[in-house]
PDB file of C-alpha atoms in Angstrom:
ATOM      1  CA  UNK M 780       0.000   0.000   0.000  1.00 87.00           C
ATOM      2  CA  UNK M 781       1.078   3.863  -0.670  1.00 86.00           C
ATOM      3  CA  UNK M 782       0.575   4.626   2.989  1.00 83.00           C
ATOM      4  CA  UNK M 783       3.511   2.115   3.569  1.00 79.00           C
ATOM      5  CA  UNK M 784       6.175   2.683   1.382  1.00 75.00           C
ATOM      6  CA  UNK M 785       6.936   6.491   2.143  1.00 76.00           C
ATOM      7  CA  UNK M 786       6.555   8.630   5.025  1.00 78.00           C
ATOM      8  CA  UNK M 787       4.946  10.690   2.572  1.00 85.00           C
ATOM      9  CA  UNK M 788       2.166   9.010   0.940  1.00 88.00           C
ATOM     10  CA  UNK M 789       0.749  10.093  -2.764  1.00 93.00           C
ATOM     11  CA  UNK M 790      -2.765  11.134  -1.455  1.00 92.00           C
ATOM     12  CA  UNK M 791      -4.111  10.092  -4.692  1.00 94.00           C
ATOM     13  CA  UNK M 792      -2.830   6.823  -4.815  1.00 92.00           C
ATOM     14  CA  UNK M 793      -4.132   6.114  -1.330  1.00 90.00           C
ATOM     15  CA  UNK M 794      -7.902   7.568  -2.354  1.00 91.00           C
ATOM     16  CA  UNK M 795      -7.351   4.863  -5.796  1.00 93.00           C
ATOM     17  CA  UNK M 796      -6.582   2.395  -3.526  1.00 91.00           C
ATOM     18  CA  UNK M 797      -9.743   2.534  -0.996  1.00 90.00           C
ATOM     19  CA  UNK M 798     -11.723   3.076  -3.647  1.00 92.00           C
ATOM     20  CA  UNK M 799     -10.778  -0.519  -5.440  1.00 92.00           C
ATOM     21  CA  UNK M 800     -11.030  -2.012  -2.379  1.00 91.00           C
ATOM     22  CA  UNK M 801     -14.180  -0.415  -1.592  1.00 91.00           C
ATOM     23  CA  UNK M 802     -15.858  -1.660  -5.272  1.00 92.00           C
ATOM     24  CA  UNK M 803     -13.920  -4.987  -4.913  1.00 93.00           C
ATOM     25  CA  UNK M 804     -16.336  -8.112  -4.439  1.00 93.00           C
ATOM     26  CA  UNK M 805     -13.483  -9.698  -2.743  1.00 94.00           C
ATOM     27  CA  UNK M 806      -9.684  -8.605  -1.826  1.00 95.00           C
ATOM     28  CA  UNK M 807      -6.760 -10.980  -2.559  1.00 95.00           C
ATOM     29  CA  UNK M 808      -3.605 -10.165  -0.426  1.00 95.00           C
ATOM     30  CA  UNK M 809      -0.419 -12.093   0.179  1.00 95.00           C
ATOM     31  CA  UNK M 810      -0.179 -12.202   4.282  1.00 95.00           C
ATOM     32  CA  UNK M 811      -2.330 -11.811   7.119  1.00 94.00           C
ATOM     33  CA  UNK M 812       0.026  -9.329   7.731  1.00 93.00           C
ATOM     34  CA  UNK M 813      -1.860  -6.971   4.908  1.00 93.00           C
ATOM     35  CA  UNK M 814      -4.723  -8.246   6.077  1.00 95.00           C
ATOM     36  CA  UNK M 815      -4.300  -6.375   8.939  1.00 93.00           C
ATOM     37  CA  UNK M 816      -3.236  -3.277   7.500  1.00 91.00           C
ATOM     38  CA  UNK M 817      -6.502  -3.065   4.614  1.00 93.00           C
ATOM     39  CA  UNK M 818      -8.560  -3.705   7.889  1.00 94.00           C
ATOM     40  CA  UNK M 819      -6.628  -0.886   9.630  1.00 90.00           C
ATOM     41  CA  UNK M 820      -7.731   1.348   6.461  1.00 87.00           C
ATOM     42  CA  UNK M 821     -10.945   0.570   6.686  1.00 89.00           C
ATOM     43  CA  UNK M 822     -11.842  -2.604   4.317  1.00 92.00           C
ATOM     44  CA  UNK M 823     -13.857  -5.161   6.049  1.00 93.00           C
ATOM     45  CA  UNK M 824     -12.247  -8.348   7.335  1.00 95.00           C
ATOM     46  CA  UNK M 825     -15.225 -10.751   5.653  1.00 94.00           C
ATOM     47  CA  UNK M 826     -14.186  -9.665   2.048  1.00 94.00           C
ATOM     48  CA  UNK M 827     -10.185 -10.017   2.395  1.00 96.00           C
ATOM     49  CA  UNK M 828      -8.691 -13.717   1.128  1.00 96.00           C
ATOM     50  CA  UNK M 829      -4.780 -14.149   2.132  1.00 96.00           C
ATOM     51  CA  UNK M 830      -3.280 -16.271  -0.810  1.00 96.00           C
ATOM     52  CA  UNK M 831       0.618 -16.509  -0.445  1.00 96.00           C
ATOM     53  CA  UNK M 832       2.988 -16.364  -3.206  1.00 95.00           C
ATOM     54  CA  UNK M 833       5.076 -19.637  -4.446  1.00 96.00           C
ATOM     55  CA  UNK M 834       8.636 -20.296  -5.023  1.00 97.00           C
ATOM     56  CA  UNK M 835       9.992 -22.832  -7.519  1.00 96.00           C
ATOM     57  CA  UNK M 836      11.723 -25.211  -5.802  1.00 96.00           C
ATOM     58  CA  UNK M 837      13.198 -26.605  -8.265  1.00 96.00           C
ATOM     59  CA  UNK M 838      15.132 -24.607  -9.507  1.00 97.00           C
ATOM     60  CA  UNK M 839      15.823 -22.892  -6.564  1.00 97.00           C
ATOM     61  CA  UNK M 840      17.275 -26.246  -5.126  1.00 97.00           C
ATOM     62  CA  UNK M 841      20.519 -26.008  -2.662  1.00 97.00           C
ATOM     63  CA  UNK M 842      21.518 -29.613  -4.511  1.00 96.00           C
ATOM     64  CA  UNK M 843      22.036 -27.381  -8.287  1.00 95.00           C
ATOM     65  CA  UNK M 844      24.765 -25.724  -6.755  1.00 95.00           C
ATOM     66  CA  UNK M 845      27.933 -27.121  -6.949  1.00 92.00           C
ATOM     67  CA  UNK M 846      31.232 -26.809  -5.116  1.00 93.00           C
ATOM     68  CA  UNK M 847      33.133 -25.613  -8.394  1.00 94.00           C
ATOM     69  CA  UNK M 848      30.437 -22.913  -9.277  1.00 94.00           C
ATOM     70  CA  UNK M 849      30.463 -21.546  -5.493  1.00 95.00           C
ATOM     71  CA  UNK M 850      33.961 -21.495  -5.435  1.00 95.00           C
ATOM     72  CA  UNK M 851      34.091 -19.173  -8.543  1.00 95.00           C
ATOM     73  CA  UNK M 852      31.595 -16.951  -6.970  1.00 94.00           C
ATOM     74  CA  UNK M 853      33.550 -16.747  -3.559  1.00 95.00           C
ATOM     75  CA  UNK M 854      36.460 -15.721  -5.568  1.00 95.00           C
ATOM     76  CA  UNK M 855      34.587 -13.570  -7.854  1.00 93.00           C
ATOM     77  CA  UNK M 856      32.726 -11.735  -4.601  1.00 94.00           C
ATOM     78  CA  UNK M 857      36.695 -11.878  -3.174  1.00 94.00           C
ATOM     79  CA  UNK M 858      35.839 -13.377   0.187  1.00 96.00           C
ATOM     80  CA  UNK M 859      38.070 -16.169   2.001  1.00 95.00           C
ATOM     81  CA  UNK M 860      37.308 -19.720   2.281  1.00 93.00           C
ATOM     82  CA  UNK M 861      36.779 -19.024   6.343  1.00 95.00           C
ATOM     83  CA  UNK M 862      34.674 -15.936   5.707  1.00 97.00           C
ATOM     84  CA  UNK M 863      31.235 -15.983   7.126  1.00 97.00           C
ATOM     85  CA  UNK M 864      28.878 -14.576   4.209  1.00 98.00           C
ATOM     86  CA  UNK M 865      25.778 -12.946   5.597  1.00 98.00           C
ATOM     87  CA  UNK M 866      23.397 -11.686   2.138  1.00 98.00           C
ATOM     88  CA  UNK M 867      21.109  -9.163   1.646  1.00 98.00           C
ATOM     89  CA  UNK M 868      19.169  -9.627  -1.670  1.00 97.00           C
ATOM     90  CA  UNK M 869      16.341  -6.527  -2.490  1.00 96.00           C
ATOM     91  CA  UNK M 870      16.135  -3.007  -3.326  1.00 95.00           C
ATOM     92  CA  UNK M 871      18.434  -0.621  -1.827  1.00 97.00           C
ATOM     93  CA  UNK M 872      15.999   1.762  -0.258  1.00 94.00           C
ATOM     94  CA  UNK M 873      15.136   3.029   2.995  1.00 94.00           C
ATOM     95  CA  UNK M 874      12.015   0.918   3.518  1.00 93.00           C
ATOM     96  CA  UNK M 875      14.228  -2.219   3.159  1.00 95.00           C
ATOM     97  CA  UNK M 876      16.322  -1.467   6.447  1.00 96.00           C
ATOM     98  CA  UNK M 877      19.544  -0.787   4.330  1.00 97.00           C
ATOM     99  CA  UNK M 878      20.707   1.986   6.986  1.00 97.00           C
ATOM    100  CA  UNK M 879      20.031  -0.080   9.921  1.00 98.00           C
ATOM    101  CA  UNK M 880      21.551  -3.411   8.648  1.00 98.00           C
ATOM    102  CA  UNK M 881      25.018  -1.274   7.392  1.00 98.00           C
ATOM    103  CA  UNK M 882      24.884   0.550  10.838  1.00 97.00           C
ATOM    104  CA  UNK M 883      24.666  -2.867  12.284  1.00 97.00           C
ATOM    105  CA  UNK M 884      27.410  -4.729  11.164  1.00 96.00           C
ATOM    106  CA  UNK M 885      30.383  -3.434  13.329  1.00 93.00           C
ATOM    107  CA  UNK M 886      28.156  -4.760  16.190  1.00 95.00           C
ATOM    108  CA  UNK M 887      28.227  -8.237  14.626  1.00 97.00           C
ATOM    109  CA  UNK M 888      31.915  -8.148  13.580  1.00 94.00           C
ATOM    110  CA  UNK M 889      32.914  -7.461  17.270  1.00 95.00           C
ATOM    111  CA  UNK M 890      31.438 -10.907  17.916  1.00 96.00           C
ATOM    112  CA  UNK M 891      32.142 -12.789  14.451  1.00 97.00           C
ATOM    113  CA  UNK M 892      34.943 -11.070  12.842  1.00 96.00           C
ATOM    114  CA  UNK M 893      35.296 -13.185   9.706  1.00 97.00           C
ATOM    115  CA  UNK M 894      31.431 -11.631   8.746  1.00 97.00           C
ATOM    116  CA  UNK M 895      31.204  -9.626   5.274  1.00 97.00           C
ATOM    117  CA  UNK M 896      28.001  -8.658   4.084  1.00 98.00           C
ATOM    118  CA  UNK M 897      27.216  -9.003   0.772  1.00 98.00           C
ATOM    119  CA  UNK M 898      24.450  -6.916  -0.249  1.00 98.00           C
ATOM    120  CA  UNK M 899      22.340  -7.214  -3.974  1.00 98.00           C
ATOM    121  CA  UNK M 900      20.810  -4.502  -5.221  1.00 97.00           C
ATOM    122  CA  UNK M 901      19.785  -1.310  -6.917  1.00 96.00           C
ATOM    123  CA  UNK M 902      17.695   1.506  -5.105  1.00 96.00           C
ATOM    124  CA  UNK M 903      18.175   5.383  -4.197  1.00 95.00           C
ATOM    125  CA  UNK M 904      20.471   5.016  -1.825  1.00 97.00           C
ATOM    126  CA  UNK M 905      23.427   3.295  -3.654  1.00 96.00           C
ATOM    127  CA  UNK M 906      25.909   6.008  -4.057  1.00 97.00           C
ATOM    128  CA  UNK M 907      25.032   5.909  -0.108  1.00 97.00           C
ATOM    129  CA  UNK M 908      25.388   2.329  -0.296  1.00 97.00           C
ATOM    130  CA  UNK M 909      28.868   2.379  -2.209  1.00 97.00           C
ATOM    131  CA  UNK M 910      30.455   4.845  -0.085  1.00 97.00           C
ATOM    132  CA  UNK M 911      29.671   2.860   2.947  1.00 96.00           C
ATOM    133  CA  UNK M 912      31.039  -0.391   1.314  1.00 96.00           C
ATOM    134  CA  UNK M 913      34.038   1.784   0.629  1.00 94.00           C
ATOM    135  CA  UNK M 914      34.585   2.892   4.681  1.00 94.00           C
ATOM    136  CA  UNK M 915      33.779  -0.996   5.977  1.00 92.00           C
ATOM    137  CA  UNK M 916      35.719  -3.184   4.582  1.00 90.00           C
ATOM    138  CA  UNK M 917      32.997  -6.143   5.614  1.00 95.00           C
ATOM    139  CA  UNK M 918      30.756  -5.105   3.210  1.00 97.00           C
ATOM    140  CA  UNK M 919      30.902  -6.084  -0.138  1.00 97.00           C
ATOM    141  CA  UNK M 920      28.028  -3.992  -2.515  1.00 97.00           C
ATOM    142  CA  UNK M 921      26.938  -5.701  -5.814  1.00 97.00           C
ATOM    143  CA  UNK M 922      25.223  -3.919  -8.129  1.00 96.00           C
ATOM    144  CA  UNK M 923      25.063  -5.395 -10.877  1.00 92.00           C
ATOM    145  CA  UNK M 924      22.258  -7.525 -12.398  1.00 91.00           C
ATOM    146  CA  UNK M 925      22.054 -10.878 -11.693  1.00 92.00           C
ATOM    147  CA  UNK M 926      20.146 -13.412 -13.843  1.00 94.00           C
ATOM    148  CA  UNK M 927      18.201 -15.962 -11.939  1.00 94.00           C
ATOM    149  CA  UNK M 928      21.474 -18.664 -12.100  1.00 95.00           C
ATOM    150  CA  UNK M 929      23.349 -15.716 -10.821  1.00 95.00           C
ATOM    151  CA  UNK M 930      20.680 -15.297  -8.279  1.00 96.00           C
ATOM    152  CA  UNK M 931      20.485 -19.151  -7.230  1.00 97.00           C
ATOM    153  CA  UNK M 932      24.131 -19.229  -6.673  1.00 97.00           C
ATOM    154  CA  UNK M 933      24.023 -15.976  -4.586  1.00 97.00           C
ATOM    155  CA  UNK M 934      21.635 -17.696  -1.922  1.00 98.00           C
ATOM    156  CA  UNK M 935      23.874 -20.787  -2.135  1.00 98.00           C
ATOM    157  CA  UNK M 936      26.974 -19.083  -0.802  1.00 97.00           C
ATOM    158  CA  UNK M 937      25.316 -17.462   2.334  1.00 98.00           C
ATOM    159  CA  UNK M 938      25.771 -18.660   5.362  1.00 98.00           C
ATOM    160  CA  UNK M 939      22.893 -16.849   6.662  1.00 98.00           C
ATOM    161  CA  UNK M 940      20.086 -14.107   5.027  1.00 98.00           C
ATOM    162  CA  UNK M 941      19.317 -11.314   6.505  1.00 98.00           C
ATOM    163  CA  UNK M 942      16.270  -9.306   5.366  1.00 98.00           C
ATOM    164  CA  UNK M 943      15.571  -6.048   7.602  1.00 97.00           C
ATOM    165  CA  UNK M 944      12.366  -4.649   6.054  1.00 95.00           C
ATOM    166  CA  UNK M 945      10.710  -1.747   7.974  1.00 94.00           C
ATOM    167  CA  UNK M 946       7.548  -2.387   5.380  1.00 92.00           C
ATOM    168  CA  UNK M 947       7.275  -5.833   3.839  1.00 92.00           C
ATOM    169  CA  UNK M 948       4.230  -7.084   2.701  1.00 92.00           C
ATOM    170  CA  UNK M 949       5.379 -10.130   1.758  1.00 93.00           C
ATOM    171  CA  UNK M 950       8.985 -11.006   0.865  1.00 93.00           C
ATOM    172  CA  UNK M 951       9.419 -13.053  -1.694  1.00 95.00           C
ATOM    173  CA  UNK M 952      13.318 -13.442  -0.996  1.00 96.00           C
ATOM    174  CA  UNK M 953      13.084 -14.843   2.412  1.00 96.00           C
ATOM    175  CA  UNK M 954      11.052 -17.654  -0.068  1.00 96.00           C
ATOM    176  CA  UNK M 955      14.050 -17.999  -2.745  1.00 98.00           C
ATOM    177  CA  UNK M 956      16.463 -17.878   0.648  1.00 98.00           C
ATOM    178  CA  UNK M 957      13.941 -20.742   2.422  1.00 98.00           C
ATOM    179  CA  UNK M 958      14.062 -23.209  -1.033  1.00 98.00           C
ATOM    180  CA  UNK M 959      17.539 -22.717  -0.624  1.00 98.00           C
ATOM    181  CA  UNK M 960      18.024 -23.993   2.780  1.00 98.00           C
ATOM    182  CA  UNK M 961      18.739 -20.886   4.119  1.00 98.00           C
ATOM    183  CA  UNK M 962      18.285 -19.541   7.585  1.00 98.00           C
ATOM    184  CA  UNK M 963      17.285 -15.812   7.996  1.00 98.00           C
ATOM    185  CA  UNK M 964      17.047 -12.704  10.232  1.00 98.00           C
ATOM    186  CA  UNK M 965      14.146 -10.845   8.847  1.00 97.00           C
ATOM    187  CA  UNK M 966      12.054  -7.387   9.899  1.00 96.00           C
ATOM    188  CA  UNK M 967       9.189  -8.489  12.011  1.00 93.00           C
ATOM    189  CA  UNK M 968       7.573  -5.930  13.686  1.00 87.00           C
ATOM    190  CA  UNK M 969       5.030  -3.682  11.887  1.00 83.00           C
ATOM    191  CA  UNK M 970       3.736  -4.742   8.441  1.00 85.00           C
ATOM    192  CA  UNK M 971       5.853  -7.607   7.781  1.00 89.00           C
ATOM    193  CA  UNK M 972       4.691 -10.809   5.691  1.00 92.00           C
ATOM    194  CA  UNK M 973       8.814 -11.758   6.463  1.00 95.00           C
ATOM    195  CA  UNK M 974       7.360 -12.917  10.065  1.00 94.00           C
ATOM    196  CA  UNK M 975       5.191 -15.620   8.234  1.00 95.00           C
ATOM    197  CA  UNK M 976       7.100 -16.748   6.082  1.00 96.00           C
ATOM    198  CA  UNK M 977      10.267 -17.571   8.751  1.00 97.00           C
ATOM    199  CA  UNK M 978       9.595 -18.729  12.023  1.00 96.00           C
ATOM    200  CA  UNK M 979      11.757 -17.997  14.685  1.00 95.00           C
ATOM    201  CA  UNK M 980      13.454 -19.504  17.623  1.00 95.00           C
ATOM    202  CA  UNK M 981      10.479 -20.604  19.580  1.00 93.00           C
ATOM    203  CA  UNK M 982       8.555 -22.609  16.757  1.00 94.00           C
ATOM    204  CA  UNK M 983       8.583 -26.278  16.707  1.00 94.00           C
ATOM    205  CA  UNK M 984      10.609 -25.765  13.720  1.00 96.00           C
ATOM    206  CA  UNK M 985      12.671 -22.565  13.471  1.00 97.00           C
ATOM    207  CA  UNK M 986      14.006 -21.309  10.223  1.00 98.00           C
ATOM    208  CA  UNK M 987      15.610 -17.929  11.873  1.00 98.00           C
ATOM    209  CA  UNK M 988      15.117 -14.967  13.881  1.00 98.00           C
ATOM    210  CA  UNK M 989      12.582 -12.198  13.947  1.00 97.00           C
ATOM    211  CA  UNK M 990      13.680  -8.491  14.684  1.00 97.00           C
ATOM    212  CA  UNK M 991      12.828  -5.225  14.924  1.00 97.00           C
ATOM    213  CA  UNK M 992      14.593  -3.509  11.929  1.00 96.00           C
ATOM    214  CA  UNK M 993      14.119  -0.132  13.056  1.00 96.00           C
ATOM    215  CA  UNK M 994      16.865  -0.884  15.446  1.00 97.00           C
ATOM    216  CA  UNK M 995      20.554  -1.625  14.552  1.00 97.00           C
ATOM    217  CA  UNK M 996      21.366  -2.927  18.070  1.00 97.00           C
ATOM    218  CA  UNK M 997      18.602  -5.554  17.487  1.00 98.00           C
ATOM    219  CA  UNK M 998      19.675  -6.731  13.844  1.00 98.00           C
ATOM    220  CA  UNK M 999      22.823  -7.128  15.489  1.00 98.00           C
ATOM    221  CA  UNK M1000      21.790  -9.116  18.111  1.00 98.00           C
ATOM    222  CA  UNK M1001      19.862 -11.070  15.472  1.00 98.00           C
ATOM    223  CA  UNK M1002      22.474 -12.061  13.127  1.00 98.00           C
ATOM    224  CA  UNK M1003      25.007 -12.732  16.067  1.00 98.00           C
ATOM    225  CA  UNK M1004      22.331 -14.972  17.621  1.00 98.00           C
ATOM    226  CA  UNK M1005      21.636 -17.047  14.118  1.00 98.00           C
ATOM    227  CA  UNK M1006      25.658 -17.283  14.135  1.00 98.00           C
ATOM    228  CA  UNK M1007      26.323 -18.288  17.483  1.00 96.00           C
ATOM    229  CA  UNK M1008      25.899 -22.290  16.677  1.00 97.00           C
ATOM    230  CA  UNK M1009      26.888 -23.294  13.064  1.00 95.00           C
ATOM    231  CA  UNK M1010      24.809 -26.879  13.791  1.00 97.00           C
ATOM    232  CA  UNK M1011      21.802 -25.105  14.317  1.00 97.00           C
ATOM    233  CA  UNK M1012      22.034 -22.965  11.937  1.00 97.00           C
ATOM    234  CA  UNK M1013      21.978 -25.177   9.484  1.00 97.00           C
ATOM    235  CA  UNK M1014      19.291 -27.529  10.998  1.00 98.00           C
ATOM    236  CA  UNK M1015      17.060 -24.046  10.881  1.00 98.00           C
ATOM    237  CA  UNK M1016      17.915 -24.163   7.034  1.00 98.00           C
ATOM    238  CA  UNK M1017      17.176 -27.339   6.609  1.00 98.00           C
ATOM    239  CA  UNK M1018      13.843 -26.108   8.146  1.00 98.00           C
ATOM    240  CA  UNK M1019      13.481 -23.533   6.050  1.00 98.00           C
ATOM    241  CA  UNK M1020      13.660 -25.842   2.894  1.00 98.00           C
ATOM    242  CA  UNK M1021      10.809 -28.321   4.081  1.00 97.00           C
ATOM    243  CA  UNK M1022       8.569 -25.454   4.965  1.00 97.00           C
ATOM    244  CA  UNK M1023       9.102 -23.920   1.498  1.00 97.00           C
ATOM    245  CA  UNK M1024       8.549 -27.545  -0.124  1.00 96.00           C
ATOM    246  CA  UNK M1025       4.890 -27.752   2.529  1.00 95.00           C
ATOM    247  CA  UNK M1026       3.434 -24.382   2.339  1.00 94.00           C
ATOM    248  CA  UNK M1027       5.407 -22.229  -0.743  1.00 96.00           C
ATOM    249  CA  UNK M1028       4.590 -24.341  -3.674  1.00 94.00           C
ATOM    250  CA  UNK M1029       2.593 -22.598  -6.863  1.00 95.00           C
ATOM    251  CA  UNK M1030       0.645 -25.479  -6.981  1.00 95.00           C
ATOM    252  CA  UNK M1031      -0.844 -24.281  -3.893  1.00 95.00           C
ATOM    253  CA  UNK M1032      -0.755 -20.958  -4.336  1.00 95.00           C
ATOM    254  CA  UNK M1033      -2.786 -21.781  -7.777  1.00 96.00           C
ATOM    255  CA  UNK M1034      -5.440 -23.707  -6.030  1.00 96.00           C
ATOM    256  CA  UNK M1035      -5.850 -20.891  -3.475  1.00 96.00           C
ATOM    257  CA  UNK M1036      -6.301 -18.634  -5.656  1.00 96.00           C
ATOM    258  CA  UNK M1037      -9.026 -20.270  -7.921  1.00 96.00           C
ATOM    259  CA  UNK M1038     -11.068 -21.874  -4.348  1.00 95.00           C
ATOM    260  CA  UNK M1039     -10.793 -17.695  -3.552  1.00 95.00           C
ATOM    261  CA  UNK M1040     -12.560 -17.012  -7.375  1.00 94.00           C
ATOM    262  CA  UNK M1041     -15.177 -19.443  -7.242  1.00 95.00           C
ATOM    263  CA  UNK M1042     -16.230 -17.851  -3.516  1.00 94.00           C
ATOM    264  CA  UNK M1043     -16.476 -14.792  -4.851  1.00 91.00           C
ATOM    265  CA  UNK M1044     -18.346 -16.044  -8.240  1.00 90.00           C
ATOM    266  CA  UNK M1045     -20.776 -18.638  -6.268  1.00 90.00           C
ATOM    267  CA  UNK M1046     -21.748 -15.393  -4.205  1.00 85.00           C
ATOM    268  CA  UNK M1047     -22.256 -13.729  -7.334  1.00 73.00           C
ATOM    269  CA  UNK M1048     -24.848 -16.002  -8.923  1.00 68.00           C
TER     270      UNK M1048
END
């Protein structure tokens, strides 16, 4: 929604926006997180469906990437064998928690020194973004675009994801990260789909940590948690993967989404 990407919301988008949901029969929206939020604006709760997106698990498949391709990437990316490789994959804008996550890091390299952060995108703030690569040493910036092989490999080196939305409806790379067997530290509080899609610590079956990425203190303390026990980290991967292959299919996402149009169409008749 407008009112949740900028602190200064297009007042004509946001007027667009109530009014489609107003004239809607029914409202499709990918979390119970958004849910919330088109309540919170006023739609009623009887005529909102939550259908989550899918990831192909297939292709994004930890068992595609092999030890000669990763090694090319490591040296490519110019990290050490030993390094610890923490990713962030998405836009590089405020609402993603860029500032917070870079103003983070020295926290977690007190405790894990062999840490770089390699961060994946394209957004506003990458001059900001480059000359803050350019003063930490730990952080190595990519920029450049990435085809989805690219992309797969990417998620492949990580030893842990960290995704520090302020404003996420959904979060469809904490999904690619999850098919990957990848743990993550995602944005939780607020509007944040991230918090469904990874369950943390105190789940039967955690795939990573929840935090509040307003604060740098507490992505720190995030990522230095996930870190502290390489075993279970990678059991919370291994997590991550099953949930992706139980609830993150498009199969299912399909069928949700058709059992959601013939509610609305039986109404109809």
């Amino acid at each position: 929604l407008e009112i949740g990407r900028t602190d200064a919301p297009n007042p004509q988008l946001v007027a667009l926006e109530k009014k489609g949901a107003e004239v809607a029969d029914m409202v499709i929206t990918v979390s119970e997180a958004m849910k919330r939020q088109l309540v919170g604006m006023g739609v009623a709760a009887e005529k909102i469906r939550v259908c989550y997106h899918g990831v192909d698990t297939v292709f994004f498949n930890p068992d595609r990437a092999d030890a000669r391709r990763l090694a090319d990437l490591r040296s490519r990316y110019g990290f050490a064998e030993d390094d610890i490789v923490v990713l962030f994959m998405g836009r590089l804008e405020p609402v993603k928690g860029v500032v917070q996550l870079f103003s983070a890091i020295a926290q977690v390299q007190a405790k894990h020194p062999r840490v770089k952060l390699l961060a994946v995108g394209k957004g506003s703030l990458e001059s900001w973004a480059a000359s803050e690569a350019k003063r930490l040493s730990c952080i190595r910036l990519v920029t450049d675009f990435l085809d989805a092989e690219e992309k797969m490999l990417t998620y492949a080196l990580a030893d842990l994801c960290v995704f520090p939305s302020i404003y996420e409806p959904f979060g469809i790379v904490a999904l690619e990260a999850a098919a990957m067997g990848k743990a993550a530290v995602v944005g939780a509080a607020g509007t944040s789909g991230l918090a469904e899609i990874v369950k943390n610590p105190a789940a039967e079956r955690p795939t990573g940590v929840h935090v509040n990425a307003r604060d740098p203190g507490d992505i720190a303390w995030g990522i230095n948690f996930a870190l502290e026990d390489g075993e279970r980290l990678k059991s919370w991967g291994k997590n991550a993967r099953a949930r992706a292959l139980e609830e993150f299919t498009w199969q299912k996402a399909a069928e949700r989404t058709l059992e959601i149009y013939q509610e609305v169409s039986s109404q109809k008749k």
